Coordinates of C-alpha atoms in Angstrom, one line a residue:
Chain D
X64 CA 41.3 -8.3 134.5
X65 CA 44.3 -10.0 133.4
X66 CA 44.4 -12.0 130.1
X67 CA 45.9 -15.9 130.2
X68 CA 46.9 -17.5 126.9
X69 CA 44.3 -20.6 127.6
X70 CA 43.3 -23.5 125.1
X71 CA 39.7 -24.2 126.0
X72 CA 41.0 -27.6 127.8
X73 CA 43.0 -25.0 130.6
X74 CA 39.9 -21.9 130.6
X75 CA 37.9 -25.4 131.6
X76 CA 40.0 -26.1 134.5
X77 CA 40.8 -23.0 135.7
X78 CA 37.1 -22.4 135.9
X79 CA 36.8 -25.2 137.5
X80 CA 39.1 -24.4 140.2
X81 CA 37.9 -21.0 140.9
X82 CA 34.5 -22.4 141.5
X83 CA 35.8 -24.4 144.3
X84 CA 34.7 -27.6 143.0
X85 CA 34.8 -30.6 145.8
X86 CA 35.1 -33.7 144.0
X87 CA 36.6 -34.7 140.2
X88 CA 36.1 -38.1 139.3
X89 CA 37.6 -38.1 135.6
X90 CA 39.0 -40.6 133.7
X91 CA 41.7 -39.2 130.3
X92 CA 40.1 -39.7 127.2
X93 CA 41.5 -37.3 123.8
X94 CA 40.7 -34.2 123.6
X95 CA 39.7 -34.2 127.1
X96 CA 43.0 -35.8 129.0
X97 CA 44.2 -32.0 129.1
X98 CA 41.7 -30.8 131.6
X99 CA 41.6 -33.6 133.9
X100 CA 46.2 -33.2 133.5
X101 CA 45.6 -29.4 134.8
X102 CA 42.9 -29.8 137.7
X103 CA 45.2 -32.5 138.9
X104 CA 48.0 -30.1 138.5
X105 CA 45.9 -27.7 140.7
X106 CA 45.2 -30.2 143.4
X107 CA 48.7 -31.3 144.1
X108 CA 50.0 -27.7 144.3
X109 CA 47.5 -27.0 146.7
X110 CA 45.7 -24.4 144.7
X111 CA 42.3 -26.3 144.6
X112 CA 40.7 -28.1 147.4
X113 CA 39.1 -30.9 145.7
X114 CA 39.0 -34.7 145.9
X115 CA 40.4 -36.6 142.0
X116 CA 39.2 -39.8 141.9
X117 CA 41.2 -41.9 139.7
X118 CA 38.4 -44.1 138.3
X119 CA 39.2 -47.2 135.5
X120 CA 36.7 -46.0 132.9
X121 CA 34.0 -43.1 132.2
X122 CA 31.1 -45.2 133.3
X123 CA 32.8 -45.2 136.6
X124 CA 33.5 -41.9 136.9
X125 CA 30.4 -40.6 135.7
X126 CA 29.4 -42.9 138.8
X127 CA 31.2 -41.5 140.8
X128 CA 30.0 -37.9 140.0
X129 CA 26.5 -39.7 140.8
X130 CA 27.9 -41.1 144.4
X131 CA 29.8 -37.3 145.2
X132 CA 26.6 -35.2 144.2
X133 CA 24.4 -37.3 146.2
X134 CA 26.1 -36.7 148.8
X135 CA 26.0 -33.0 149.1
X136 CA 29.4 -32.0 146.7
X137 CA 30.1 -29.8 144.0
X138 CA 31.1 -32.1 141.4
X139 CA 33.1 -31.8 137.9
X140 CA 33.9 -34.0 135.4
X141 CA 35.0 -34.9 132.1
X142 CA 34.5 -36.8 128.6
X143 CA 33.8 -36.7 125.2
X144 CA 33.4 -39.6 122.4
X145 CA 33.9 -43.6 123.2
X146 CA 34.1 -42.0 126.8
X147 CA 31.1 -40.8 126.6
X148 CA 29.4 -43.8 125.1
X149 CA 30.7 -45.5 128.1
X150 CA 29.3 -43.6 130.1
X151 CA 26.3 -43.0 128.7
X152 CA 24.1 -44.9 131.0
X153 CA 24.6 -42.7 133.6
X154 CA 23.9 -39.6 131.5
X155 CA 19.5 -40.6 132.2
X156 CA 20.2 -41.2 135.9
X157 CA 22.5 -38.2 136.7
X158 CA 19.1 -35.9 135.1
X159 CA 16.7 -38.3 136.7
X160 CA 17.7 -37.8 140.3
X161 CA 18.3 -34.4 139.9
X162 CA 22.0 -33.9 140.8
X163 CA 23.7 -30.9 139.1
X164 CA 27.1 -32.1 138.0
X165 CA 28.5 -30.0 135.1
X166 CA 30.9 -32.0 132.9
X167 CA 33.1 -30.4 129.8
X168 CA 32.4 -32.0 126.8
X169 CA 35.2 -31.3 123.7
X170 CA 33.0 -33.0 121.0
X171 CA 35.0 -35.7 119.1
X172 CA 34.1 -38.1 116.6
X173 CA 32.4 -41.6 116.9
X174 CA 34.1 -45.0 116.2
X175 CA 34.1 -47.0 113.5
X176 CA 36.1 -46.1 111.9
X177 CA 38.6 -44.9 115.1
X178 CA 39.1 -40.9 114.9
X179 CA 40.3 -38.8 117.6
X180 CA 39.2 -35.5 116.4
X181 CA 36.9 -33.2 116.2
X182 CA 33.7 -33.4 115.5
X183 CA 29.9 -33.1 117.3
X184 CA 28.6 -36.2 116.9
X185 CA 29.1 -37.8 120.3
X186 CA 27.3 -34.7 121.8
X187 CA 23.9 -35.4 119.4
X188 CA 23.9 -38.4 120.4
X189 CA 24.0 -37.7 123.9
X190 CA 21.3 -34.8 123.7
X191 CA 17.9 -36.5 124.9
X192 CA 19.7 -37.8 128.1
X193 CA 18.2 -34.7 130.2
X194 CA 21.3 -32.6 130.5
X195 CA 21.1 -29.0 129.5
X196 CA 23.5 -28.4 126.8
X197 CA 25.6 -25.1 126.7
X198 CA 28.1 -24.9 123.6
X199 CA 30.6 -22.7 123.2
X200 CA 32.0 -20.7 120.6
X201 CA 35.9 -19.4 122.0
X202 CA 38.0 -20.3 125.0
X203 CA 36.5 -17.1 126.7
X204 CA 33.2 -18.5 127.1
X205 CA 34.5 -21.9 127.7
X206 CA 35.8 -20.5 131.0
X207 CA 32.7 -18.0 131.3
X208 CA 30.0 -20.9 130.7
X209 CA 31.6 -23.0 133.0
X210 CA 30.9 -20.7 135.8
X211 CA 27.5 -20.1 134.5
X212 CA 27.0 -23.4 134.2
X213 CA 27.3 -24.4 138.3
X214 CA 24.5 -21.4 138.7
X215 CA 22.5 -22.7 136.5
X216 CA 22.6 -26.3 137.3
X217 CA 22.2 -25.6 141.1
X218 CA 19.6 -23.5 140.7
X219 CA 16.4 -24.2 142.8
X220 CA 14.1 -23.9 140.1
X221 CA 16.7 -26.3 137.9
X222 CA 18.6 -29.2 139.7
X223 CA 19.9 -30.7 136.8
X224 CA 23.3 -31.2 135.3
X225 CA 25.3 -29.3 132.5
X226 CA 27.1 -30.6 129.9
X227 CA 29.4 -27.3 128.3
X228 CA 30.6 -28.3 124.9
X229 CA 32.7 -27.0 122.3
X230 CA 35.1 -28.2 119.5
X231 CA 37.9 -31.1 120.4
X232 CA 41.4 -29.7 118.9
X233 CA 39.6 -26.9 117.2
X234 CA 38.9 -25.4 120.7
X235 CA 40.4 -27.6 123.2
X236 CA 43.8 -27.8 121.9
X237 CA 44.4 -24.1 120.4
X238 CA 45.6 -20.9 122.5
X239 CA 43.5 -18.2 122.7
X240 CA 43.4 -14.9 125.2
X241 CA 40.9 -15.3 128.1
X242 CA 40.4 -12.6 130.9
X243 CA 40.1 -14.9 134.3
X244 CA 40.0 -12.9 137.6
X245 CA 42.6 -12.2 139.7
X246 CA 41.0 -13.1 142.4
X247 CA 38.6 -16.0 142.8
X248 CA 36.8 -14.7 145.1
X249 CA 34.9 -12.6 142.5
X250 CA 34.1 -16.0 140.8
X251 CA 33.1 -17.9 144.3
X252 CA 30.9 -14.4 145.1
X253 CA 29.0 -15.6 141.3
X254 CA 29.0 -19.3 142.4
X255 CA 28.2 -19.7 146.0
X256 CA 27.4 -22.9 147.9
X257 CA 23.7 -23.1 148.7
X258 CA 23.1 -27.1 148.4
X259 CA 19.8 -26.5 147.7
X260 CA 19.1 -30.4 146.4
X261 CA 18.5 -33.5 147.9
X262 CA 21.5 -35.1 149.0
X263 CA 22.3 -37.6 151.6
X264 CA 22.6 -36.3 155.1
X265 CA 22.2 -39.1 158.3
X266 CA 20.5 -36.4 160.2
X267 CA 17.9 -36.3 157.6
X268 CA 17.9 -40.1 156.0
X269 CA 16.6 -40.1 151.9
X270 CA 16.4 -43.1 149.8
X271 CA 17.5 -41.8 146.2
X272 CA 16.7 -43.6 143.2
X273 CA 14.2 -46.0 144.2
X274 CA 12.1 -48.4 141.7
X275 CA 9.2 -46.6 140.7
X276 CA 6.2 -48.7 138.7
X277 CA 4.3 -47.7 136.1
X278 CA 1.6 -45.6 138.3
X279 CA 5.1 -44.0 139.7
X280 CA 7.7 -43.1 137.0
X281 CA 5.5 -41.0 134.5
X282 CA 5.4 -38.6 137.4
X283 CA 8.8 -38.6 138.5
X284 CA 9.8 -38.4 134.9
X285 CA 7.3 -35.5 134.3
X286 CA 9.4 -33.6 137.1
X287 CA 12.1 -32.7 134.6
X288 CA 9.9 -31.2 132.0
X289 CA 9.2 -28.2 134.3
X290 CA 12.3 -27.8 135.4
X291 CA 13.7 -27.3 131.4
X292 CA 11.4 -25.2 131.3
X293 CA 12.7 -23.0 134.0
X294 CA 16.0 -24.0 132.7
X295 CA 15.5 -22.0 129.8
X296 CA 15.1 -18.8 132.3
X297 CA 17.7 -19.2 134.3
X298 CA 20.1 -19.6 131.4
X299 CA 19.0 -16.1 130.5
X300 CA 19.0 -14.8 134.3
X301 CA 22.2 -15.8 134.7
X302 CA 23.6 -14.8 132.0
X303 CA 22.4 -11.2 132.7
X304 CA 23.3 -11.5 136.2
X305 CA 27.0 -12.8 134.6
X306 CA 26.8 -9.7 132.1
X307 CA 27.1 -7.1 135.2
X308 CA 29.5 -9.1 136.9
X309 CA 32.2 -9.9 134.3
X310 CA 30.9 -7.6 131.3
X311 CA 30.6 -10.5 128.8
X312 CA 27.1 -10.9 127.4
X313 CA 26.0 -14.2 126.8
X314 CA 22.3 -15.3 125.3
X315 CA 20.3 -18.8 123.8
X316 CA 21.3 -17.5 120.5
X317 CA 24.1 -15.5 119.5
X318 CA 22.8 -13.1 116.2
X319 CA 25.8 -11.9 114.0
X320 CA 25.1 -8.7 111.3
X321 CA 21.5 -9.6 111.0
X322 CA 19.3 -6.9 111.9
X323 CA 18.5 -6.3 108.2
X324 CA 19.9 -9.8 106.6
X325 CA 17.7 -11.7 104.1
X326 CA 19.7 -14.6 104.6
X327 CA 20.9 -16.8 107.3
X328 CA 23.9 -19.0 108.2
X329 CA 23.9 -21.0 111.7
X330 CA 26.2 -22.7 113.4
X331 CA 27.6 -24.1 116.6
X332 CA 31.0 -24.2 118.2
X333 CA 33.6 -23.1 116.7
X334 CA 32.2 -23.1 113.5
X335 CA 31.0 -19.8 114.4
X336 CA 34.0 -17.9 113.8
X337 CA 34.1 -19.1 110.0
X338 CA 30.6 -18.2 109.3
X339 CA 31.3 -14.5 110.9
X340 CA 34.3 -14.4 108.7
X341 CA 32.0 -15.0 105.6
X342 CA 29.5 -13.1 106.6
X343 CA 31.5 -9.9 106.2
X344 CA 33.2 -10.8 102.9
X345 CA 29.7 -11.9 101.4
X346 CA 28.3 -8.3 103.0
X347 CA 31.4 -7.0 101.3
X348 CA 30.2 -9.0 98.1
X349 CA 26.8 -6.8 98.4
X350 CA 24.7 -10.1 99.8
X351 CA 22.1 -9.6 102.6
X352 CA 23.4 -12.3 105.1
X353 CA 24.4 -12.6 108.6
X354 CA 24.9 -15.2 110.9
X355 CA 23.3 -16.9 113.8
X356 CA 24.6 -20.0 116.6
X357 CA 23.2 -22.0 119.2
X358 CA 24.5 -21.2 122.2
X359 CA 22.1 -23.1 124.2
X360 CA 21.3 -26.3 122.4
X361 CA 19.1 -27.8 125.4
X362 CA 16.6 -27.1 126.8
X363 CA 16.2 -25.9 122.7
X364 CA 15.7 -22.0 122.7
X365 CA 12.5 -22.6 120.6
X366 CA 11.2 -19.2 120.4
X367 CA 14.3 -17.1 120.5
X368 CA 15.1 -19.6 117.7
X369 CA 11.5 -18.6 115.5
X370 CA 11.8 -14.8 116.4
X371 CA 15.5 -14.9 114.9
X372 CA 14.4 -16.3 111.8
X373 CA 10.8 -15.1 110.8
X374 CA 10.4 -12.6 108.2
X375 CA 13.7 -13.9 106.4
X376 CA 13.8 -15.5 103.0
X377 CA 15.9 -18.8 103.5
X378 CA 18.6 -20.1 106.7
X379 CA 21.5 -22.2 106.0
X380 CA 22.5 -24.7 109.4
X381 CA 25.9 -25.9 109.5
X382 CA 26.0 -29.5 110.9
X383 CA 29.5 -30.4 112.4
X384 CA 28.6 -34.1 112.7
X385 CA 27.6 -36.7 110.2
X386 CA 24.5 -38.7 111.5
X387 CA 22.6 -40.9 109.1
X388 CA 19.0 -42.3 108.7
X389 CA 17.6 -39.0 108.9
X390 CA 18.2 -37.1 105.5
X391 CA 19.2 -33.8 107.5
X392 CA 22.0 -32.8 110.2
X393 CA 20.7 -33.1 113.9
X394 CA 20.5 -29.4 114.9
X395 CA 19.0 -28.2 111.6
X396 CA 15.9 -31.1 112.6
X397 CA 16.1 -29.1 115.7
X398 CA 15.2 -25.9 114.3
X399 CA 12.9 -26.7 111.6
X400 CA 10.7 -27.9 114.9
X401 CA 11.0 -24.5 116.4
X402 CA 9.9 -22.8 113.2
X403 CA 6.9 -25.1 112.9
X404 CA 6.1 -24.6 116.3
X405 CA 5.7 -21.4 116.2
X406 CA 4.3 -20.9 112.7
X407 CA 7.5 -20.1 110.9
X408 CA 7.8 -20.9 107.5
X409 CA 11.5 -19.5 106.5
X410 CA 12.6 -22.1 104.0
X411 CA 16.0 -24.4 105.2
X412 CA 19.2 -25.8 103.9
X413 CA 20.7 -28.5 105.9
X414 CA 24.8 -28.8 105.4
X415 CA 27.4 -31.1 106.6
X416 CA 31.0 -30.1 107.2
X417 CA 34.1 -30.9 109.5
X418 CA 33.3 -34.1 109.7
X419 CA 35.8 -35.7 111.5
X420 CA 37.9 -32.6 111.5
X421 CA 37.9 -32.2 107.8
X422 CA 39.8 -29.4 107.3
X423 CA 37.0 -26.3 106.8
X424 CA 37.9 -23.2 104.4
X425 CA 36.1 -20.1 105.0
X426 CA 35.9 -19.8 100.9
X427 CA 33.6 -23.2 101.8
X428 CA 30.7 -21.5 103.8
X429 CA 30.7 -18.5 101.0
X430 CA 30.5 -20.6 98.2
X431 CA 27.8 -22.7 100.2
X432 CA 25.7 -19.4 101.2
X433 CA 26.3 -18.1 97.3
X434 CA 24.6 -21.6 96.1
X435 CA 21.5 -21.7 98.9
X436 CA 20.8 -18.5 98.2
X437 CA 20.5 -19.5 94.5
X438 CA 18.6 -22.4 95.8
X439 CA 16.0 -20.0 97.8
X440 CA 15.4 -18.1 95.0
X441 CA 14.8 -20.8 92.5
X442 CA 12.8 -22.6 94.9
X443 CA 14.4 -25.6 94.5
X444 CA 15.3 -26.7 98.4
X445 CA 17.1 -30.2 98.5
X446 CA 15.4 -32.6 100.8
X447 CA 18.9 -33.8 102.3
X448 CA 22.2 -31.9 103.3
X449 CA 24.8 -30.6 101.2
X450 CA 28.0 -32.5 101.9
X451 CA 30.9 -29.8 102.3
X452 CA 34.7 -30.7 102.2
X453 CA 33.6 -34.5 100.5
X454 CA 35.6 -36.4 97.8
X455 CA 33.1 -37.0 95.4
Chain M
X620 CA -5.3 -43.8 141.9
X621 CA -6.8 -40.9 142.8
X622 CA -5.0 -41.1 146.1
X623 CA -1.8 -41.3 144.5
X624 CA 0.4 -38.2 144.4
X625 CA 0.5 -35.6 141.8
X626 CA 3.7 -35.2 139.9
X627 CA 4.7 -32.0 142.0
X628 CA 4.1 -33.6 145.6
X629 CA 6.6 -36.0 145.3
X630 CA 10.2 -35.2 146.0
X631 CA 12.5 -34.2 143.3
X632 CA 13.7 -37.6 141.2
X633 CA 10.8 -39.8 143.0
X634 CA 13.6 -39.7 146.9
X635 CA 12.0 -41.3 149.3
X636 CA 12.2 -38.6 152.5
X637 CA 10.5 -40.9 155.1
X638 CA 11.1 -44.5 155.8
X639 CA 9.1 -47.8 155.6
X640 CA 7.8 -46.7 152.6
X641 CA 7.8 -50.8 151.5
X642 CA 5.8 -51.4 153.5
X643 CA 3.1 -49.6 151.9
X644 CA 3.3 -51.5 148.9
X645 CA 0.8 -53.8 149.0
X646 CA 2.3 -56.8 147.0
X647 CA -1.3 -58.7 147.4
X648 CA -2.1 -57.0 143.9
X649 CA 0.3 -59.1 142.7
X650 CA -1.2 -62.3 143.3
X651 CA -2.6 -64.7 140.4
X652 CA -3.3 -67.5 142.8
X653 CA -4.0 -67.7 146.7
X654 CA -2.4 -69.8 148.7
X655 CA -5.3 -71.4 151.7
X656 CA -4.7 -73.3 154.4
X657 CA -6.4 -76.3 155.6
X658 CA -6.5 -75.8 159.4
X659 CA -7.1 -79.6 160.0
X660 CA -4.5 -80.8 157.9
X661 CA -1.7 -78.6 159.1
X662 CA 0.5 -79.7 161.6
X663 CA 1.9 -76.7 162.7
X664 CA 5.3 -77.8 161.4
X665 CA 6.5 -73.9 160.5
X666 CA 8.0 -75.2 157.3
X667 CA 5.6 -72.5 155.5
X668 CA 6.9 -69.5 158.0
X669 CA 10.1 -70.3 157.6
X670 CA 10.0 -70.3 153.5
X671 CA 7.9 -67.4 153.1
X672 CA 10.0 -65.1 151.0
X673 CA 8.2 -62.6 152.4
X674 CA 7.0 -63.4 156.0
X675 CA 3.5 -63.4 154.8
X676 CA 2.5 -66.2 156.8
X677 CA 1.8 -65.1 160.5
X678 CA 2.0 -67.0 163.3
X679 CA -1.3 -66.3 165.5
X680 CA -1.9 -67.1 169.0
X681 CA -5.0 -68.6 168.5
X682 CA -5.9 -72.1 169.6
X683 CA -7.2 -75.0 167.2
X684 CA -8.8 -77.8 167.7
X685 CA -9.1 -80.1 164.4
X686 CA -12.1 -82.2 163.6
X687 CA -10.2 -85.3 164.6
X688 CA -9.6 -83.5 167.8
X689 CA -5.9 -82.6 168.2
X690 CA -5.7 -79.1 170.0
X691 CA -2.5 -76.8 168.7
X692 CA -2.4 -73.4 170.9
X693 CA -1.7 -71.9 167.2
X694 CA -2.9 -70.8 163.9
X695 CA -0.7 -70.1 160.8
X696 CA -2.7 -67.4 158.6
X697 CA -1.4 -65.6 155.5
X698 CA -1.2 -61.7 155.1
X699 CA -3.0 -61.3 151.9
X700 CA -1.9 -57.9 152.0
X701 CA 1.8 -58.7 151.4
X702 CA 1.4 -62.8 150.0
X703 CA 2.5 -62.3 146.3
X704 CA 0.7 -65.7 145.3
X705 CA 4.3 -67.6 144.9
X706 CA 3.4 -71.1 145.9
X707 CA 6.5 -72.0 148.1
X708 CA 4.7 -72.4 150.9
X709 CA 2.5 -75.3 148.6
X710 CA 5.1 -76.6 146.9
X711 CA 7.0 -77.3 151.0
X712 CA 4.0 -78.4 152.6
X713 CA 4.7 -82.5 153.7
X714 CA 1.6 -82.7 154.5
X715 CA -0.5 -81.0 151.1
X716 CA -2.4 -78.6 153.6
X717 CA -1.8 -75.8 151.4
X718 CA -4.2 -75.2 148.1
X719 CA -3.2 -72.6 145.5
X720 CA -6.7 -70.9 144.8
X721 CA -7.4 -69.0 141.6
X722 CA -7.7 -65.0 142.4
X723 CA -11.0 -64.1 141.6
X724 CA -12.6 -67.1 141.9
X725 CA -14.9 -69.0 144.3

């Protein structure tokens, strides 16, 4: 399989096109702008089939993803940060009529105060709109999730959209090597077309999205609670089914040197390649650690999440996102539910770093694991994150 | 409610897969008052029908003959099934032959 020097922006859009996506409304927004440049590229030279709707803000595309899926398309899109905000009103509807539209997400940070880069926020913010949320670690799995991400969204069982995330700049906007297929018929074999949702068809007249009362909208709700559920299957089907395919194994959780660790570090996003780093040169330091990252952040991997961390003596979650009013990052909250769900009681650390694409050191997540561990053995656990990379 | 669907009978995001499903709704609950007509005093003007947000009152071939003894060929009568209690047809009555009536009350 050839290899393509991608950024994670151009492994989106080349996914994207070998999926034989129909419609694109998409509206430029940094980091994003770079995708929706290449699809269009892809269009005019005739290499992808698909409609670009040039929309005047997120909210309308993210409408007309709404419009396109309803009536029977493949659909892609776009956004990240004030774009996403924007459009955020659509996120509930998208999930609530069922219409599986994946959209790339390279997380930047929330205004005020005004800051292009990186940074996860707007993607926590946007987690309980009833998306599932695949984040990715490399441009590889960019392009590899993306796929994944049709099969799982269009799945039967499923029938409800994707959002793939990863890192704005960190990701988006750096070169890595991807393998993408020669042929795209490999990809579109993965990916069919089966339009197994309810769409609009005049031979078969629907009404979609009508009011429903309060002895109708608990129940119509309820229907997506099941279908996470089976969400959390297919993810894992598929990415088998993607494993004997293309060769690249893909799970909920991604486990890094921890068969025998005491000690855990988590992460998410790119993040995940600086906690690997110091997880060998504390291993090389004598430390039992390893590391850990959410691949699949909804619906939440609860008890791949517990199994991963019983019977260990402390875990240590990288936040890349500062969200305040609740003393700990979002995705640590996350897994301290899992644990207690399922009876877990591995002590935590919450941390904070790259906040707004502060700069991150790999000499910052040793020194970090070197002072929890401390931390865990003292039993002395602070009740709110550490702050990494802060003048203070 | 028991008559209502369960959560996995109805179609995926509440669609509605068969038409005229409005007209199953019967807006009647709605009500807080009831709108009665006085067949004597009405003069079959139509200036109720033709207000009726929602075509609740009904035209019905049935003749009248009024204590005073004028004979109309026609009754005006109000579909409680749909009449959401909104008083137009009251409020544009010249000649008062409407009363708003409390629900549940004699």
């Amino acid at each position: 399989m050839p290899r393509l020097a991608l950024t994670s922006n151009y492994a989106t859009a080349y996914a994207v096109k070998m999926c034989d996506v129909d419609v694109i409304p998409v509206y430029p927004i940094t980091p994003q702008t770079t995708i929706a440049e290449k699809l269009s590229e892809f269009v005019a030279n005739g290499e992808l089939n698909a409609e670009i709707i040039h929309v005047e803000s997120e909210h309308s595309a993210l409408s007309a993803c709404v419009g396109a899926a309803a009536a029977g398309a493949r659909v892609f899109t776009a956004t990240c940060s004030q774009g996403l905000m924007l459009a955020y009103e659509l996120l509930p509807i998208m999930s609530g009529l069922r219409l599986p539209v994946v959209m790339a997400v390279p997380c930047r940070a929330l205004s005020a105060p005004i800051s292009i880069h990186g940074d996860y926020i707007d993607l926590m913010v946007a987690r309980d709109a009833g998306w599932i949320i695949l984040i990715s670690s490399c441009a590889q799995e960019v392009f590899d999730n993306v796929i994944q991400a049709y099969r799982i969204a269009e799945h039967r069982d499923v029938l409800l959209p994707v959002m793939v995330a990863y890192d704005g700049f960190l990701m988006s906007h750096t070169i890595e090597p991807v393998e993408v297929p020669d042929d795209e018929n490999i990809v579109r074999e993965f990916v069919p077309k089966k339009r197994e949702w309810l769409y609009l068809d005049v031979d078969k007249p629907v009404t979609m999205g009508p009011l429903a009362g309060p002895d109708w909208y608990y129940e119509i709700r309820f229907q997506q609670v099941p279908a996470m559920r089976n969400a959390y299957r297919v993810v894992k089907e598929v990415a088998e089914e993607f494993y004997k395919k293309f060769g690249r194994r893909y799970d909920t959780i991604e486990l890094y040197r921890a068969e025998d660790a005491e000690y855990l570090m988590i992460g998410y996003g790119a993040v995940w390649g600086f906690i690997q780093e110091a997880v060998d040169r504390l291993r090389e330091k004598g430390i039992s650690i390893g590391g850990m990252r959410i691949r699949l952040l909804r619906p939440l991997p609860v008890e791949d999440i517990a199994n991963a961390l019983k019977n260990r003596k402390g875990f240590i979650v990288i936040d890349k996102c500062l969200i305040t009013g609740m003393p700990v990052g979002p995705v640590f909250s996350d897994i301290v539910t899992a644990l207690k769900l399922s009876n877990v009681d591995t002590p935590g650390i919450s941390a904070v770093h790259g906040v707004g694409q502060r700069t991150m050191y790999i000499r910052d997540f040793v020194d970090l694991a070197e002072k929890c561990i401390e931390m865990f053995k003292s039993g002395k656990i602070p009740k709110e994150s550490i702050y990494l990379g802060l003048r203070a | 409610m028991t008559m209502l669907p369960k959560w996995y009978e109805i179609p995926l995001g509440g669609a509605l897969t068969e038409p005229g499903s409005t007209r199953k709704v019967k807006t009647g609950e709605w009500r807080t008052f009831r709108p009665v007509i006085d067949q004597d005093k009405c003069i079959r003007c139509r200036i109720c029908w033709a207000y009726c947000p929602e075509g609740a009152i009904v035209e019905v071939d049935k003749e009248h003959v009024t204590s005073k003894g004028v004979k109309y060929p026609v009754t005006y009568e109000i579909d409680y099934y749909y009449c959401k209690g909104c008083g137009i047809c009251a409020e544009e009555c010249p000649v008062k032959a409407i009363t708003l009536v409390r629900e549940y009350e004699k």
